[in-house]
DNA sequence: CTCCAGGGTTTGC
DNA sequence: GCAAACCATGGA
């Protein structure tokens, strides 16, 4: 099925932005996302094959110097049907929010925006985000991916598709209880008891994560921090990437470096108001792709 | 071999 | 209360 997205949307940046660890670029212009029991294959349809209006758009682009109206509109081929796209993935990619209109408050933010625009704040599954960001502490992004993959292989449901021989879903809380000892094979290091505590908490209190959707930002953070191994930073990541609390900005090592080098050691995120989390993600991606500057 | 990683908890003053 | 030490191990 073909869909059209009329906002900044960049699959490469989304996958490399450090908020999702299981999405993959399978081939040039073929991307795979997994969430709950859903698997999405998506690829961009080249601009010169989109519609009848293309020729006039090209004329506009040629004559008007980089300010063509449809610059952000693009079409994509997706593997799901219309119901699943509208009912699930549209919201997953946060497509009701206009990222074209994010206010830019200072020069460095503008610089990050230019590099990072196209990133979306995905609405991912809370349990997967909780476990993933507990694992993330003091680990590199490739190492996080490895641990999560080890977990999925051991505990998750196997889905066989045509494109992939075997693909494992992220396990449900109950699935972790089957053959629970194998959690120690997942390269978690000292985080093993933390992950175990989170699994136990969600199993003993099945509504624990759902309750978060009804809470204020502050209550949600305090709720998540009751889990051992979840501190302020991990709680902020879960709140941002699972509960879409875009006013919250997780402060990690890279953001701290930015605060030191560009903001005199004073966090600028309060002035970014209800889009602080999006700005934060733009800054994080900027830092990842410009490590030599820090 | 060495160094560091999208931090958090525990310990020592 | 607050800074410092400690944590386990994959990647590069």
mmCIF file of C-alpha atoms (C1' of nucleotides) in Angstrom:
data_model
loop_
_atom_site.group_PDB
_atom_site.id
_atom_site.type_symbol
_atom_site.label_atom_id
_atom_site.label_comp_id
_atom_site.label_asym_id
_atom_site.label_seq_id
_atom_site.Cartn_x
_atom_site.Cartn_y
_atom_site.Cartn_z
ATOM 1 C CA UNK A 1 0.000 0.000 0.000
ATOM 2 C CA UNK A 2 1.096 3.540 -0.729
ATOM 3 C CA UNK A 3 0.892 6.330 1.841
ATOM 4 C CA UNK A 4 1.880 9.978 1.808
ATOM 5 C CA UNK A 5 3.566 11.820 4.656
ATOM 6 C CA UNK A 6 3.441 15.592 4.636
ATOM 7 C CA UNK A 7 6.026 16.445 7.267
ATOM 8 C CA UNK A 8 9.716 15.941 7.969
ATOM 9 C CA UNK A 9 10.279 12.176 8.039
ATOM 10 C CA UNK A 10 13.683 10.495 7.645
ATOM 11 C CA UNK A 11 13.897 6.742 8.172
ATOM 12 C CA UNK A 12 17.710 6.635 8.385
ATOM 13 C CA UNK A 13 17.779 9.241 11.136
ATOM 14 C CA UNK A 14 14.895 7.632 13.025
ATOM 15 C CA UNK A 15 16.700 4.288 13.094
ATOM 16 C CA UNK A 16 20.042 5.800 14.125
ATOM 17 C CA UNK A 17 18.625 8.239 16.671
ATOM 18 C CA UNK A 18 19.100 5.972 19.676
ATOM 19 C CA UNK A 19 15.438 5.748 20.682
ATOM 20 C CA UNK A 20 14.640 2.440 18.998
ATOM 21 C CA UNK A 21 17.014 -0.510 19.063
ATOM 22 C CA UNK A 22 15.205 -3.140 16.983
ATOM 23 C CA UNK A 23 14.335 -1.198 13.843
ATOM 24 C CA UNK A 24 16.657 -2.087 10.961
ATOM 25 C CA UNK A 25 17.673 -0.844 7.570
ATOM 26 C CA UNK A 26 17.560 -4.105 5.604
ATOM 27 C CA UNK A 27 18.687 -2.756 2.281
ATOM 28 C CA UNK A 28 19.099 0.484 0.405
ATOM 29 C CA UNK A 29 15.657 2.059 0.878
ATOM 30 C CA UNK A 30 14.065 -0.829 2.785
ATOM 31 C CA UNK A 31 13.384 -0.457 6.485
ATOM 32 C CA UNK A 32 11.752 -2.734 9.069
ATOM 33 C CA UNK A 33 10.045 -1.710 12.294
ATOM 34 C CA UNK A 34 8.700 -4.027 14.986
ATOM 35 C CA UNK A 35 6.270 -3.064 17.722
ATOM 36 C CA UNK A 36 4.144 -5.417 19.848
ATOM 37 C CA UNK A 37 3.244 -8.211 17.388
ATOM 38 C CA UNK A 38 3.313 -5.957 14.341
ATOM 39 C CA UNK A 39 6.028 -5.868 11.717
ATOM 40 C CA UNK A 40 6.250 -3.059 9.178
ATOM 41 C CA UNK A 41 8.344 -2.904 6.026
ATOM 42 C CA UNK A 42 8.564 0.571 4.582
ATOM 43 C CA UNK A 43 10.430 2.145 1.692
ATOM 44 C CA UNK A 44 10.401 5.591 0.166
ATOM 45 C CA UNK A 45 9.008 5.996 -3.314
ATOM 46 C CA UNK A 46 11.455 8.149 -5.309
ATOM 47 C CA UNK A 47 10.251 11.692 -5.929
ATOM 48 C CA UNK A 48 10.310 11.343 -9.701
ATOM 49 C CA UNK A 49 7.789 8.493 -9.571
ATOM 50 C CA UNK A 50 5.222 9.903 -7.189
ATOM 51 C CA UNK A 51 2.521 11.696 -9.099
ATOM 52 C CA UNK A 52 1.440 13.719 -12.086
ATOM 53 C CA UNK A 53 2.346 16.920 -10.292
ATOM 54 C CA UNK A 54 6.019 16.112 -10.185
ATOM 55 C CA UNK A 55 7.024 17.966 -13.328
ATOM 56 C CA UNK A 56 5.519 21.216 -12.127
ATOM 57 C CA UNK A 57 7.126 20.729 -8.708
ATOM 58 C CA UNK A 58 10.506 20.393 -10.325
ATOM 59 C CA UNK A 59 9.945 23.626 -12.190
ATOM 60 C CA UNK A 60 9.071 25.342 -8.924
ATOM 61 C CA UNK A 61 12.133 23.916 -7.252
ATOM 62 C CA UNK A 62 14.349 25.129 -10.059
ATOM 63 C CA UNK A 63 13.022 28.654 -10.131
ATOM 64 C CA UNK A 64 12.442 29.187 -6.420
ATOM 65 C CA UNK A 65 15.649 28.773 -4.518
ATOM 66 C CA UNK A 66 15.176 25.996 -2.005
ATOM 67 C CA UNK A 67 11.831 27.042 -0.619
ATOM 68 C CA UNK A 68 9.425 24.819 -2.536
ATOM 69 C CA UNK A 69 6.166 24.180 -0.729
ATOM 70 C CA UNK A 70 6.150 20.428 -1.118
ATOM 71 C CA UNK A 71 9.711 19.840 0.037
ATOM 72 C CA UNK A 72 8.524 17.804 3.024
ATOM 73 C CA UNK A 73 5.879 15.718 1.290
ATOM 74 C CA UNK A 74 6.859 12.214 0.216
ATOM 75 C CA UNK A 75 5.225 8.892 -0.569
ATOM 76 C CA UNK A 76 6.105 5.526 0.913
ATOM 77 C CA UNK A 77 5.310 1.916 0.165
ATOM 78 C CA UNK A 78 4.264 0.111 3.360
ATOM 79 C CA UNK A 79 3.655 -3.590 3.917
ATOM 80 C CA UNK A 80 0.521 -3.214 6.022
ATOM 81 C CA UNK A 81 -3.056 -2.467 5.018
ATOM 82 C CA UNK A 82 -4.864 0.807 5.478
ATOM 83 C CA UNK A 83 -6.484 -0.243 8.754
ATOM 84 C CA UNK A 84 -3.175 -1.106 10.381
ATOM 85 C CA UNK A 85 -1.479 2.020 9.099
ATOM 86 C CA UNK A 86 -4.226 4.369 10.259
ATOM 87 C CA UNK A 87 -4.944 2.401 13.416
ATOM 88 C CA UNK A 88 -1.392 1.843 14.556
ATOM 89 C CA UNK A 89 1.665 3.030 12.598
ATOM 90 C CA UNK A 90 0.410 6.528 11.895
ATOM 91 C CA UNK A 91 0.311 7.130 15.626
ATOM 92 C CA UNK A 92 3.548 5.157 16.209
ATOM 93 C CA UNK A 93 5.414 7.646 14.021
ATOM 94 C CA UNK A 94 3.678 10.560 15.779
ATOM 95 C CA UNK A 95 2.311 11.816 12.464
ATOM 96 C CA UNK A 96 -0.412 13.976 13.998
ATOM 97 C CA UNK A 97 2.282 16.326 15.278
ATOM 98 C CA UNK A 98 3.805 18.852 12.898
ATOM 99 C CA UNK A 99 7.583 18.789 13.303
ATOM 100 C CA UNK A 100 7.857 21.494 10.649
ATOM 101 C CA UNK A 101 6.602 23.983 13.186
ATOM 102 C CA UNK A 102 8.926 23.231 16.102
ATOM 103 C CA UNK A 103 10.029 26.617 17.477
ATOM 104 C CA UNK A 104 13.784 27.308 17.358
ATOM 105 C CA UNK A 105 15.000 29.322 20.318
ATOM 106 C CA UNK A 106 18.741 29.720 19.776
ATOM 107 C CA UNK A 107 21.540 29.258 17.236
ATOM 108 C CA UNK A 108 22.755 25.890 18.414
ATOM 109 C CA UNK A 109 19.214 24.506 18.415
ATOM 110 C CA UNK A 110 18.872 25.694 14.836
ATOM 111 C CA UNK A 111 22.077 23.917 13.923
ATOM 112 C CA UNK A 112 20.825 20.677 15.479
ATOM 113 C CA UNK A 113 17.459 21.094 13.791
ATOM 114 C CA UNK A 114 19.059 21.310 10.352
ATOM 115 C CA UNK A 115 21.064 18.134 10.961
ATOM 116 C CA UNK A 116 18.328 16.159 12.703
ATOM 117 C CA UNK A 117 15.014 17.171 11.136
ATOM 118 C CA UNK A 118 13.155 14.080 9.987
ATOM 119 C CA UNK A 119 13.505 12.351 13.342
ATOM 120 C CA UNK A 120 10.172 11.504 14.965
ATOM 121 C CA UNK A 121 9.539 10.754 18.623
ATOM 122 C CA UNK A 122 8.164 7.229 18.238
ATOM 123 C CA UNK A 123 5.339 5.956 20.438
ATOM 124 C CA UNK A 124 6.872 2.655 21.413
ATOM 125 C CA UNK A 125 5.611 -0.045 23.755
ATOM 126 C CA UNK A 126 6.210 0.878 27.437
ATOM 127 C CA UNK A 127 7.475 -2.503 28.654
ATOM 128 C CA UNK A 128 9.992 -2.782 25.837
ATOM 129 C CA UNK A 129 11.187 0.776 26.487
ATOM 130 C CA UNK A 130 11.497 0.130 30.209
ATOM 131 C CA UNK A 131 13.667 -2.966 29.754
ATOM 132 C CA UNK A 132 15.630 -1.426 26.876
ATOM 133 C CA UNK A 133 16.614 1.728 28.738
ATOM 134 C CA UNK A 134 17.476 -0.133 31.940
ATOM 135 C CA UNK A 135 19.908 -2.086 29.769
ATOM 136 C CA UNK A 136 21.145 1.113 28.103
ATOM 137 C CA UNK A 137 22.997 2.426 31.149
ATOM 138 C CA UNK A 138 26.757 2.457 30.583
ATOM 139 C CA UNK A 139 26.399 0.563 27.305
ATOM 140 C CA UNK A 140 27.081 1.635 23.733
ATOM 141 C CA UNK A 141 24.161 1.632 21.311
ATOM 142 C CA UNK A 142 25.486 -1.428 19.390
ATOM 143 C CA UNK A 143 25.891 -3.290 22.680
ATOM 144 C CA UNK A 144 22.329 -2.372 23.690
ATOM 145 C CA UNK A 145 21.059 -3.756 20.384
ATOM 146 C CA UNK A 146 22.938 -7.010 20.997
ATOM 147 C CA UNK A 147 21.500 -7.534 24.489
ATOM 148 C CA UNK A 148 17.949 -6.819 23.354
ATOM 149 C CA UNK A 149 18.326 -9.190 20.423
ATOM 150 C CA UNK A 150 19.601 -11.933 22.772
ATOM 151 C CA UNK A 151 16.509 -11.377 24.912
ATOM 152 C CA UNK A 152 14.109 -11.572 21.975
ATOM 153 C CA UNK A 153 15.681 -14.784 20.665
ATOM 154 C CA UNK A 154 15.380 -16.504 24.054
ATOM 155 C CA UNK A 155 12.001 -15.275 25.253
ATOM 156 C CA UNK A 156 10.075 -13.743 22.349
ATOM 157 C CA UNK A 157 7.543 -15.251 19.976
ATOM 158 C CA UNK A 158 9.030 -16.330 16.663
ATOM 159 C CA UNK A 159 7.397 -14.864 13.594
ATOM 160 C CA UNK A 160 8.460 -16.313 10.280
ATOM 161 C CA UNK A 161 8.162 -13.956 7.347
ATOM 162 C CA UNK A 162 9.083 -14.186 3.711
ATOM 163 C CA UNK A 163 11.815 -11.585 3.905
ATOM 164 C CA UNK A 164 13.303 -12.843 7.165
ATOM 165 C CA UNK A 165 13.668 -16.499 7.953
ATOM 166 C CA UNK A 166 13.123 -15.999 11.665
ATOM 167 C CA UNK A 167 12.150 -12.833 13.452
ATOM 168 C CA UNK A 168 11.496 -12.665 17.179
ATOM 169 C CA UNK A 169 9.102 -10.266 18.880
ATOM 170 C CA UNK A 170 10.014 -8.492 22.095
ATOM 171 C CA UNK A 171 8.803 -10.792 24.891
ATOM 172 C CA UNK A 172 5.752 -10.061 27.020
ATOM 173 C CA UNK A 173 6.335 -9.832 30.802
ATOM 174 C CA UNK A 174 4.921 -13.370 31.226
ATOM 175 C CA UNK A 175 7.226 -14.835 28.588
ATOM 176 C CA UNK A 176 10.246 -13.814 30.654
ATOM 177 C CA UNK A 177 9.059 -16.150 33.439
ATOM 178 C CA UNK A 178 9.370 -19.224 31.222
ATOM 179 C CA UNK A 179 12.946 -20.480 31.483
ATOM 180 C CA UNK A 180 13.821 -17.332 33.406
ATOM 181 C CA UNK A 181 17.389 -18.512 34.127
ATOM 182 C CA UNK A 182 18.374 -17.814 30.556
ATOM 183 C CA UNK A 183 18.240 -14.091 31.265
ATOM 184 C CA UNK A 184 21.835 -14.460 32.428
ATOM 185 C CA UNK A 185 22.839 -15.359 28.866
ATOM 186 C CA UNK A 186 21.790 -11.959 27.543
ATOM 187 C CA UNK A 187 24.982 -9.978 28.251
ATOM 188 C CA UNK A 188 23.326 -7.754 30.817
ATOM 189 C CA UNK A 189 26.282 -7.623 33.215
ATOM 190 C CA UNK A 190 25.523 -5.930 36.518
ATOM 191 C CA UNK A 191 22.135 -4.819 35.129
ATOM 192 C CA UNK A 192 20.732 -8.356 35.349
ATOM 193 C CA UNK A 193 19.046 -7.877 38.758
ATOM 194 C CA UNK A 194 17.675 -4.526 37.596
ATOM 195 C CA UNK A 195 16.008 -6.093 34.566
ATOM 196 C CA UNK A 196 14.745 -8.918 36.769
ATOM 197 C CA UNK A 197 13.208 -6.433 39.212
ATOM 198 C CA UNK A 198 11.395 -4.662 36.375
ATOM 199 C CA UNK A 199 10.043 -7.964 35.037
ATOM 200 C CA UNK A 200 8.831 -8.972 38.499
ATOM 201 C CA UNK A 201 7.229 -5.610 39.144
ATOM 202 C CA UNK A 202 5.222 -5.654 35.906
ATOM 203 C CA UNK A 203 4.186 -9.287 36.408
ATOM 204 C CA UNK A 204 3.097 -8.714 40.002
ATOM 205 C CA UNK A 205 1.271 -5.545 39.078
ATOM 206 C CA UNK A 206 -0.017 -5.942 35.493
ATOM 207 C CA UNK A 207 -1.506 -2.434 35.349
ATOM 208 C CA UNK A 208 1.760 -0.797 36.457
ATOM 209 C CA UNK A 209 2.731 0.524 33.027
ATOM 210 C CA UNK A 210 -0.801 1.256 31.786
ATOM 211 C CA UNK A 211 -1.419 3.481 34.796
ATOM 212 C CA UNK A 212 1.336 5.745 33.507
ATOM 213 C CA UNK A 213 -0.784 6.943 30.599
ATOM 214 C CA UNK A 214 -3.167 8.688 33.021
ATOM 215 C CA UNK A 215 -0.451 10.377 35.077
ATOM 216 C CA UNK A 216 1.126 13.811 34.929
ATOM 217 C CA UNK A 217 4.733 13.950 33.755
ATOM 218 C CA UNK A 218 6.028 14.307 37.309
ATOM 219 C CA UNK A 219 3.899 11.472 38.682
ATOM 220 C CA UNK A 220 4.927 9.224 35.805
ATOM 221 C CA UNK A 221 8.631 9.812 36.481
ATOM 222 C CA UNK A 222 8.218 9.101 40.197
ATOM 223 C CA UNK A 223 6.188 5.989 39.338
ATOM 224 C CA UNK A 224 8.926 4.609 37.069
ATOM 225 C CA UNK A 225 11.732 5.419 39.483
ATOM 226 C CA UNK A 226 10.282 2.980 42.035
ATOM 227 C CA UNK A 227 11.853 0.216 39.918
ATOM 228 C CA UNK A 228 15.393 -0.678 40.933
ATOM 229 C CA UNK A 229 17.873 0.385 38.286
ATOM 230 C CA UNK A 230 15.590 3.132 36.973
ATOM 231 C CA UNK A 231 16.934 6.595 37.741
ATOM 232 C CA UNK A 232 15.996 10.033 36.470
ATOM 233 C CA UNK A 233 17.550 9.612 33.031
ATOM 234 C CA UNK A 234 16.055 6.193 32.256
ATOM 235 C CA UNK A 235 12.653 7.311 33.551
ATOM 236 C CA UNK A 236 12.772 10.324 31.244
ATOM 237 C CA UNK A 237 13.630 8.105 28.263
ATOM 238 C CA UNK A 238 10.718 5.777 28.970
ATOM 239 C CA UNK A 239 8.383 8.739 29.472
ATOM 240 C CA UNK A 240 9.521 10.327 26.199
ATOM 241 C CA UNK A 241 9.750 7.272 23.935
ATOM 242 C CA UNK A 242 6.820 5.214 25.241
ATOM 243 C CA UNK A 243 4.427 7.793 26.691
ATOM 244 C CA UNK A 244 5.313 10.545 24.190
ATOM 245 C CA UNK A 245 5.978 13.103 26.945
ATOM 246 C CA UNK A 246 7.671 15.518 24.567
ATOM 247 C CA UNK A 247 8.055 18.131 27.277
ATOM 248 C CA UNK A 248 10.613 15.946 29.053
ATOM 249 C CA UNK A 249 14.297 16.007 28.086
ATOM 250 C CA UNK A 250 16.478 13.079 29.218
ATOM 251 C CA UNK A 251 19.917 14.330 30.286
ATOM 252 C CA UNK A 252 22.609 11.799 29.352
ATOM 253 C CA UNK A 253 26.375 12.103 28.896
ATOM 254 C CA UNK A 254 26.072 13.654 25.422
ATOM 255 C CA UNK A 255 23.465 16.208 26.446
ATOM 256 C CA UNK A 256 25.655 17.099 29.410
ATOM 257 C CA UNK A 257 28.565 17.726 27.062
ATOM 258 C CA UNK A 258 26.339 20.000 24.983
ATOM 259 C CA UNK A 259 25.164 21.891 28.062
ATOM 260 C CA UNK A 260 28.792 22.410 29.082
ATOM 261 C CA UNK A 261 30.108 23.451 25.679
ATOM 262 C CA UNK A 262 27.169 25.483 24.341
ATOM 263 C CA UNK A 263 25.103 26.677 27.315
ATOM 264 C CA UNK A 264 27.654 27.585 29.984
ATOM 265 C CA UNK A 265 26.740 24.557 32.053
ATOM 266 C CA UNK A 266 23.136 25.731 32.432
ATOM 267 C CA UNK A 267 20.400 23.480 31.078
ATOM 268 C CA UNK A 268 18.368 25.305 28.410
ATOM 269 C CA UNK A 269 15.532 22.813 28.344
ATOM 270 C CA UNK A 270 13.059 24.684 30.528
ATOM 271 C CA UNK A 271 12.792 27.445 27.953
ATOM 272 C CA UNK A 272 11.953 24.896 25.247
ATOM 273 C CA UNK A 273 8.667 24.197 27.062
ATOM 274 C CA UNK A 274 6.459 21.457 25.696
ATOM 275 C CA UNK A 275 8.852 20.510 22.881
ATOM 276 C CA UNK A 276 11.963 20.108 25.077
ATOM 277 C CA UNK A 277 12.031 16.363 24.440
ATOM 278 C CA UNK A 278 12.056 16.836 20.672
ATOM 279 C CA UNK A 279 14.830 19.448 20.848
ATOM 280 C CA UNK A 280 16.745 17.112 23.133
ATOM 281 C CA UNK A 281 16.483 14.340 20.559
ATOM 282 C CA UNK A 282 17.710 16.677 17.813
ATOM 283 C CA UNK A 283 20.686 17.623 20.003
ATOM 284 C CA UNK A 284 21.435 14.001 20.855
ATOM 285 C CA UNK A 285 21.493 13.035 17.190
ATOM 286 C CA UNK A 286 23.691 16.035 16.405
ATOM 287 C CA UNK A 287 26.169 14.917 19.080
ATOM 288 C CA UNK A 288 26.167 11.312 17.813
ATOM 289 C CA UNK A 289 26.993 12.453 14.300
ATOM 290 C CA UNK A 290 29.556 15.105 15.345
ATOM 291 C CA UNK A 291 31.500 13.328 18.065
ATOM 292 C CA UNK A 292 34.727 15.054 17.078
ATOM 293 C CA UNK A 293 33.261 18.374 18.247
ATOM 294 C CA UNK A 294 33.023 17.209 21.865
ATOM 295 C "C1'" DC B 1 45.705 -4.493 25.446
ATOM 296 C "C1'" DT B 2 43.184 -0.293 26.594
ATOM 297 C "C1'" DC B 3 39.330 2.644 26.699
ATOM 298 C "C1'" DC B 4 34.601 3.944 26.927
ATOM 299 C "C1'" DA B 5 29.647 3.304 26.774
ATOM 300 C "C1'" DG B 6 22.001 7.308 26.015
ATOM 301 C "C1'" DG B 7 23.675 5.721 34.657
ATOM 302 C "C1'" DG B 8 22.342 3.986 39.085
ATOM 303 C "C1'" DT B 9 23.309 2.448 43.632
ATOM 304 C "C1'" DT B 10 26.164 2.201 47.445
ATOM 305 C "C1'" DT B 11 29.672 4.063 50.240
ATOM 306 C "C1'" DG B 12 32.442 7.465 52.764
ATOM 307 C "C1'" DC B 13 32.908 11.895 54.494
ATOM 308 C "C1'" DG C 1 23.323 15.769 52.074
ATOM 309 C "C1'" DC C 2 26.817 15.316 48.583
ATOM 310 C "C1'" DA C 3 30.855 13.670 45.819
ATOM 311 C "C1'" DA C 4 33.353 9.550 44.812
ATOM 312 C "C1'" DA C 5 33.790 4.803 44.116
ATOM 313 C "C1'" DC C 6 32.031 0.837 42.146
ATOM 314 C "C1'" DC C 7 29.519 -1.882 38.947
ATOM 315 C "C1'" DA C 8 30.275 -6.178 34.200
ATOM 316 C "C1'" DT C 9 31.281 -6.572 29.670
ATOM 317 C "C1'" DG C 10 30.699 -5.817 24.629
ATOM 318 C "C1'" DG C 11 32.620 -3.070 20.939
ATOM 319 C "C1'" DA C 12 36.143 -0.359 18.706
#
